[in-house]
mmCIF file of N, CA and C in Angstrom:
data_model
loop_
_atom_site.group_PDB
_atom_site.id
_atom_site.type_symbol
_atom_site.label_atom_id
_atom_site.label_comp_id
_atom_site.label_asym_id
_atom_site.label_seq_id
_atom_site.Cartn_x
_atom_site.Cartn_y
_atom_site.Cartn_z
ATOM 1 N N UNK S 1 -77.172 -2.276 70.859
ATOM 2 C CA UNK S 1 -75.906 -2.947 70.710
ATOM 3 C C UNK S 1 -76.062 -4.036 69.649
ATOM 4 N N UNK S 2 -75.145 -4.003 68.851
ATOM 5 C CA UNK S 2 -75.433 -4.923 67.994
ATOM 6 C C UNK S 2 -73.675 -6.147 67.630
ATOM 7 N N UNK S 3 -74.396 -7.254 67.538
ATOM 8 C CA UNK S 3 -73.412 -8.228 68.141
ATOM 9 C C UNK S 3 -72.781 -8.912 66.398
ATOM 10 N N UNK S 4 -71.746 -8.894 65.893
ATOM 11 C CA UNK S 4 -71.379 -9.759 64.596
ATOM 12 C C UNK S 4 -70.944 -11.121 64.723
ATOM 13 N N UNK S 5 -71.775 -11.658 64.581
ATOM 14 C CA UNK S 5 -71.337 -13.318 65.063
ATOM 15 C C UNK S 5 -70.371 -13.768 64.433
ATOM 16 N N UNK S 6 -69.994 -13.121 63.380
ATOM 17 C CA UNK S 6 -68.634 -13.774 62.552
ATOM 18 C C UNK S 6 -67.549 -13.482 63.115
ATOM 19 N N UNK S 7 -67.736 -12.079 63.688
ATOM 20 C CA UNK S 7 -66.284 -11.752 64.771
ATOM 21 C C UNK S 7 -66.265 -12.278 65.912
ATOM 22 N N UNK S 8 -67.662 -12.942 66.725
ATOM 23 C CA UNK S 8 -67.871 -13.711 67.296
ATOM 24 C C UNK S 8 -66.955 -15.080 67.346
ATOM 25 N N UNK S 9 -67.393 -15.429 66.074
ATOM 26 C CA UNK S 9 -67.112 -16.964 65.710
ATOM 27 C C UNK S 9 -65.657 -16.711 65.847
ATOM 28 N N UNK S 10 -64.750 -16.296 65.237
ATOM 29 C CA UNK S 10 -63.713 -15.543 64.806
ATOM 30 C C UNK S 10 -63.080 -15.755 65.982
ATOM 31 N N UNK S 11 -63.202 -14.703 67.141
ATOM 32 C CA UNK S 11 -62.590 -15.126 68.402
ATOM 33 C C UNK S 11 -62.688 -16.248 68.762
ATOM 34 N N UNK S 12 -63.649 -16.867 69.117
ATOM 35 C CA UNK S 12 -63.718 -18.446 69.631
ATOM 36 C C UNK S 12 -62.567 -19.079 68.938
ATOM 37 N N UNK S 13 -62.596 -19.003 67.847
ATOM 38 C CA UNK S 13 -61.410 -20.154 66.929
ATOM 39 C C UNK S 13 -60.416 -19.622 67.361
ATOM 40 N N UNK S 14 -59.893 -18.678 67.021
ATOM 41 C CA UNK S 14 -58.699 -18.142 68.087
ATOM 42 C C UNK S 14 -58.179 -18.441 69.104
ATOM 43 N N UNK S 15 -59.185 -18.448 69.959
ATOM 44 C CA UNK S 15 -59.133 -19.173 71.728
ATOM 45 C C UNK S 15 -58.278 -20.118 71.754
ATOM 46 N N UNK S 16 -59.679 -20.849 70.619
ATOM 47 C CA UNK S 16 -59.188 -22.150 70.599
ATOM 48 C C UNK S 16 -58.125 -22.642 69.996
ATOM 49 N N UNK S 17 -57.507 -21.620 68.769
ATOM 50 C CA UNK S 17 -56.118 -22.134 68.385
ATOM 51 C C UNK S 17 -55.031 -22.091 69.656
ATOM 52 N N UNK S 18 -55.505 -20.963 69.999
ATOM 53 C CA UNK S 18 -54.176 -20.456 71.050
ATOM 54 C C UNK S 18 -54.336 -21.883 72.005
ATOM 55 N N UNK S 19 -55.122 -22.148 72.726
ATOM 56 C CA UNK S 19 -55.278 -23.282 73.063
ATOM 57 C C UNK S 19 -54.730 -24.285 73.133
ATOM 58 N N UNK S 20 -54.673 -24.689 71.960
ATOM 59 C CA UNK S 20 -54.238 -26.165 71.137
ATOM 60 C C UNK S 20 -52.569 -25.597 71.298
ATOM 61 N N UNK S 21 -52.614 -24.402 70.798
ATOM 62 C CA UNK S 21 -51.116 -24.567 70.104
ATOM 63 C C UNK S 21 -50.390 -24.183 71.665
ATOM 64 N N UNK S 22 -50.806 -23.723 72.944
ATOM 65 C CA UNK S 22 -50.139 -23.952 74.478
ATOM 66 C C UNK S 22 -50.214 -25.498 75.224
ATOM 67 N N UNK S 23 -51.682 -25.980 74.569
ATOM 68 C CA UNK S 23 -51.375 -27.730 75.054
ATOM 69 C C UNK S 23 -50.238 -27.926 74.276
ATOM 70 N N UNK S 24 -50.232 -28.194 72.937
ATOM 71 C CA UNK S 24 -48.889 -28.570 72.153
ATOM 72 C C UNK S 24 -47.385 -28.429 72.608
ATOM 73 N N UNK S 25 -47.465 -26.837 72.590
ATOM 74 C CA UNK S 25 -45.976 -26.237 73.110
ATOM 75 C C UNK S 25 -45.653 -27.144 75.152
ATOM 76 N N UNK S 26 -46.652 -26.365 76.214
ATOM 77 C CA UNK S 26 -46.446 -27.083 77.050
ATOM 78 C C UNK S 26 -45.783 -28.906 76.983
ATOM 79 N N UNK S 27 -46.677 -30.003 76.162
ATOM 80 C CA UNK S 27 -46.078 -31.228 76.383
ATOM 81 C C UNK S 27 -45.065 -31.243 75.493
ATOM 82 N N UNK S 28 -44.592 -30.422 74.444
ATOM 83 C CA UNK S 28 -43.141 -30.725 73.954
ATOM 84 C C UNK S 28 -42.096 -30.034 74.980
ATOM 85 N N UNK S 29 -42.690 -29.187 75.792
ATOM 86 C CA UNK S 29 -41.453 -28.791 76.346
ATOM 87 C C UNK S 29 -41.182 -29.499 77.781
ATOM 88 N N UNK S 30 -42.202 -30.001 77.984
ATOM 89 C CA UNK S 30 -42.206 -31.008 79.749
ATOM 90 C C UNK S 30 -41.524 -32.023 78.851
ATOM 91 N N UNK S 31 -41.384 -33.032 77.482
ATOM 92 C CA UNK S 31 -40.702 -34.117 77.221
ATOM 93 C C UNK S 31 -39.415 -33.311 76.885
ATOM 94 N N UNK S 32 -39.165 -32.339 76.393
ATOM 95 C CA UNK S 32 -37.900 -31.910 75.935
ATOM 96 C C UNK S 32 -37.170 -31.923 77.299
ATOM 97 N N UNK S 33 -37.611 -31.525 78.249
ATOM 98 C CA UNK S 33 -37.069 -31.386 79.980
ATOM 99 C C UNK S 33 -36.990 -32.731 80.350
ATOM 100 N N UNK S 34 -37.446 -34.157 79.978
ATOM 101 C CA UNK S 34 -37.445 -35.005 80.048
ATOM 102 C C UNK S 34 -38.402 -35.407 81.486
ATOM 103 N N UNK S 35 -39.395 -34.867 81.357
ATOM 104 C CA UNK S 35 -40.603 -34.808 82.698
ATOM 105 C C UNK S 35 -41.766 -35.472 82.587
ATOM 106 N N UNK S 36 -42.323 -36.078 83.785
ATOM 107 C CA UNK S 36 -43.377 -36.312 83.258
ATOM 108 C C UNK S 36 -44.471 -35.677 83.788
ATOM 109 N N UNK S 37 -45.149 -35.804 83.671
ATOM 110 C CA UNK S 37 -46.645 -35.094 83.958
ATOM 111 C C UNK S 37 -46.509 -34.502 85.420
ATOM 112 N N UNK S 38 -46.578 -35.658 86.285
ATOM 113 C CA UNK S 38 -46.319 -36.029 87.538
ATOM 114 C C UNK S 38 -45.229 -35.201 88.119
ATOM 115 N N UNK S 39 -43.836 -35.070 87.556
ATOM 116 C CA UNK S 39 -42.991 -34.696 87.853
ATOM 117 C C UNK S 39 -43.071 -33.027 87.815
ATOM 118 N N UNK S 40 -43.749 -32.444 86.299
ATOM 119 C CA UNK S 40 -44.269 -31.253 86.111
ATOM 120 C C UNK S 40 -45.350 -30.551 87.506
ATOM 121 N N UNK S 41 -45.910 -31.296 87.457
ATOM 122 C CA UNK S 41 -46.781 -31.271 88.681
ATOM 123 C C UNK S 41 -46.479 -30.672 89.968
ATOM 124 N N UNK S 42 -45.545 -31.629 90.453
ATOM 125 C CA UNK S 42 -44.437 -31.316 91.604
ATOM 126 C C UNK S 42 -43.457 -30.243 91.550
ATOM 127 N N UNK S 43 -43.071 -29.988 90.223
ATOM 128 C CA UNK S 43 -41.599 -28.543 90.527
ATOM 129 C C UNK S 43 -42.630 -27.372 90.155
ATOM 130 N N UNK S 44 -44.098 -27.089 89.822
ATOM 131 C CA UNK S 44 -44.825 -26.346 89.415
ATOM 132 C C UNK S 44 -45.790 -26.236 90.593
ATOM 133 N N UNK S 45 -45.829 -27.417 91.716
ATOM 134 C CA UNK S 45 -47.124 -26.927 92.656
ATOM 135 C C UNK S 45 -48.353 -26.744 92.449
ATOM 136 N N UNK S 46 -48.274 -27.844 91.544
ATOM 137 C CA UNK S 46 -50.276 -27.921 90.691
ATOM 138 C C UNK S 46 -50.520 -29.387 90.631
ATOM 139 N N UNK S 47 -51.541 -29.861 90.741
ATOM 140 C CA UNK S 47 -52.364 -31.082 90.396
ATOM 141 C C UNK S 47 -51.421 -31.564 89.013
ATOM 142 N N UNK S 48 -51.661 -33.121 89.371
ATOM 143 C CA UNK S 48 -51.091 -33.656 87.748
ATOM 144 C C UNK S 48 -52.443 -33.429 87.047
ATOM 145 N N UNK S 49 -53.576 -33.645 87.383
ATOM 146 C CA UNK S 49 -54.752 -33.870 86.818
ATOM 147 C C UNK S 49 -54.478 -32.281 86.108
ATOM 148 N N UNK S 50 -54.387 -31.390 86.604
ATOM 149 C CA UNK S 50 -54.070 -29.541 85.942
ATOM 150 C C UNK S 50 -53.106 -29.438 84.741
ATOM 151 N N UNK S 51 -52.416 -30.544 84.783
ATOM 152 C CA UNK S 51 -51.124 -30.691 83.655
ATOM 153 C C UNK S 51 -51.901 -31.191 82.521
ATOM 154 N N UNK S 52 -52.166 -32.408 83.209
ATOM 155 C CA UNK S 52 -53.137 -33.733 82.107
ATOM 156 C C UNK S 52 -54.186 -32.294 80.992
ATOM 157 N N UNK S 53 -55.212 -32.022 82.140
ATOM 158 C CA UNK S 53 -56.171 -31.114 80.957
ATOM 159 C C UNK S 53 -55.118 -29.796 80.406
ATOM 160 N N UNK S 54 -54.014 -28.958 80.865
ATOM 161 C CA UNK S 54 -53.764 -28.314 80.372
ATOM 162 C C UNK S 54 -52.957 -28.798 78.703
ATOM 163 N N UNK S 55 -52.343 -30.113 78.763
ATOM 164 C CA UNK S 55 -51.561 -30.444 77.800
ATOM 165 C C UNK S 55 -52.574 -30.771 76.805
ATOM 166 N N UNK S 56 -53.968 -31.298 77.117
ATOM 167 C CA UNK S 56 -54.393 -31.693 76.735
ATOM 168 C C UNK S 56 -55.858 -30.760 75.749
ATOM 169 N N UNK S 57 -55.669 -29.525 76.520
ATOM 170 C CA UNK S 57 -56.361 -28.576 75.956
ATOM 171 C C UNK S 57 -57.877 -28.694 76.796
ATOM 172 N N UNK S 58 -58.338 -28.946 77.542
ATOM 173 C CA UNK S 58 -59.454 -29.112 78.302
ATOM 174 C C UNK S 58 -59.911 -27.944 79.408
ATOM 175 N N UNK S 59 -58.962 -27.768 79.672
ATOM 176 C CA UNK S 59 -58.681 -26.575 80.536
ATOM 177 C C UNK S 59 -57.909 -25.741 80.424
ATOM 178 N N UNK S 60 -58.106 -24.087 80.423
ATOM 179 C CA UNK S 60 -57.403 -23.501 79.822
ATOM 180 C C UNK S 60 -56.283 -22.702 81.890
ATOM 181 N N UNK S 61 -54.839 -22.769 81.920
ATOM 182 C CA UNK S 61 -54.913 -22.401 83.275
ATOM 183 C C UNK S 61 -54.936 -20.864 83.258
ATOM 184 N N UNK S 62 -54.677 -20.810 84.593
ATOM 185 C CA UNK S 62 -54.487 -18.920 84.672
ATOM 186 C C UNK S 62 -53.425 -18.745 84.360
ATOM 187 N N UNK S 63 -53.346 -17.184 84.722
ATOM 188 C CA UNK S 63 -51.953 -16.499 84.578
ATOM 189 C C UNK S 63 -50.659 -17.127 85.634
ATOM 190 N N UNK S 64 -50.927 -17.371 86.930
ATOM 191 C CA UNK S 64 -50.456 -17.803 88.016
ATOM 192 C C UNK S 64 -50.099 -19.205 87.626
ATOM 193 N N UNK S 65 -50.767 -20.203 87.217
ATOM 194 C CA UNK S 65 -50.600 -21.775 86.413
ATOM 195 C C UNK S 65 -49.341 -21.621 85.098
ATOM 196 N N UNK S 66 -49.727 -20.160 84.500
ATOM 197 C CA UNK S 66 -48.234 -20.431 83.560
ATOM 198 C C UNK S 66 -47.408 -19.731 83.963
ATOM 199 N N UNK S 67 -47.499 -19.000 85.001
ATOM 200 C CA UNK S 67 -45.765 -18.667 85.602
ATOM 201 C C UNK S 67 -45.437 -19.566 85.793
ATOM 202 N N UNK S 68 -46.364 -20.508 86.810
ATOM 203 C CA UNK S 68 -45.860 -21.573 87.697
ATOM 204 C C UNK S 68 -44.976 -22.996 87.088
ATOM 205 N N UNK S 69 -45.944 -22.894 85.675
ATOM 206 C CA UNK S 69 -45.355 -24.322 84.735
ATOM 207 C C UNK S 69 -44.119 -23.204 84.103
ATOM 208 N N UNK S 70 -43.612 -22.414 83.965
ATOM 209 C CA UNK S 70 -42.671 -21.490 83.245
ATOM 210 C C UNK S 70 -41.566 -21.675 83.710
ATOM 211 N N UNK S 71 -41.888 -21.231 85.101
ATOM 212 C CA UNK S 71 -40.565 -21.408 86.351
ATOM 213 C C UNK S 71 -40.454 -22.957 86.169
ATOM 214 N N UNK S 72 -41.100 -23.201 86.562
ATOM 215 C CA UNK S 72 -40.731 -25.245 86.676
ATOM 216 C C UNK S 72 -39.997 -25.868 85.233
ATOM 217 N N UNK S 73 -40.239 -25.551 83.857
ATOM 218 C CA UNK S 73 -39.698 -25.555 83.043
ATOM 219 C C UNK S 73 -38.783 -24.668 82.549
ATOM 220 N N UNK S 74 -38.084 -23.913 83.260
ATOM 221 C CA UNK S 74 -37.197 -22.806 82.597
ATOM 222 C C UNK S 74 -37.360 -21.975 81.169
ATOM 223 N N UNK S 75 -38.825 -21.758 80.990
ATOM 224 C CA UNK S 75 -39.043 -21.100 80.010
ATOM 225 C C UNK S 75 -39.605 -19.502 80.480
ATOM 226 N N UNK S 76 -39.782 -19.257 79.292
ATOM 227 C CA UNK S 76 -41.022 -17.960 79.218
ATOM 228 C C UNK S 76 -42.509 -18.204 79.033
ATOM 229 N N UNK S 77 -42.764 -17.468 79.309
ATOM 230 C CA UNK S 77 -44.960 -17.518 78.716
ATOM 231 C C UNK S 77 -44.519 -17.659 77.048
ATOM 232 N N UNK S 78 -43.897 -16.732 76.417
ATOM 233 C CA UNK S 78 -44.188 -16.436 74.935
ATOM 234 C C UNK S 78 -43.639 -17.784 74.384
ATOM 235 N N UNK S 79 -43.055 -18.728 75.644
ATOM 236 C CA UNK S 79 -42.692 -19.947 74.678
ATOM 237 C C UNK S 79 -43.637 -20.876 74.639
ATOM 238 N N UNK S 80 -44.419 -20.775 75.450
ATOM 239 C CA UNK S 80 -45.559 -22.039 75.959
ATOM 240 C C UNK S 80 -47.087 -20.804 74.666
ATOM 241 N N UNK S 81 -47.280 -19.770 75.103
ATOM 242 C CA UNK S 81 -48.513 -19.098 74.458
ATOM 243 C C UNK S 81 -48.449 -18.511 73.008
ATOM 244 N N UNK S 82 -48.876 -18.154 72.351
ATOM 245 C CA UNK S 82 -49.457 -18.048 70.880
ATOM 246 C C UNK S 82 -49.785 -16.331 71.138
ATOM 247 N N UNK S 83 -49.540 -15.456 70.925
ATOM 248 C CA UNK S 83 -50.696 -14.453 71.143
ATOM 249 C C UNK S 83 -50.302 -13.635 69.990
#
């Protein structure tokens, strides 16, 4: 098996754009809703601390974490994710 670290590398940055650019989208759309963290927290049924690293890019959540922030914000996934 042989491994190409550039396609390697390649994905990682990816990740990590997608990443950045769902922390991003998530906290413009909890202030566009006029929410705060806390408040996100509560109509979503997750830790504020889960908001904090998700907005923040630290933690990436599951599938179940962005229904959950989706429903609570009246959006879609494809508005919060990058893919």
């Amino acid at each position: 098996c042989v491994i190409n670290h550039d396609t390697a590398k390649s994905k990682t940055k990816n990740v990590g754009r997608r990443m950045k650019t769902f922390a991003y989208r998530l906290q413009v759309m909890r202030k566009k809703r006029g929410l705060t963290q806390q408040m996100l927290a509560d109509f979503s049924g997750l830790q504020a601390a889960a908001v904090s690293h998700y907005e923040t890019g630290t933690r990436e959540p599951s599938l179940r974490s962005v229904t959950r922030l989706c429903r609570a914000l009246r959006c879609t996934p494809n508005d919060l994710i990058d893919l």
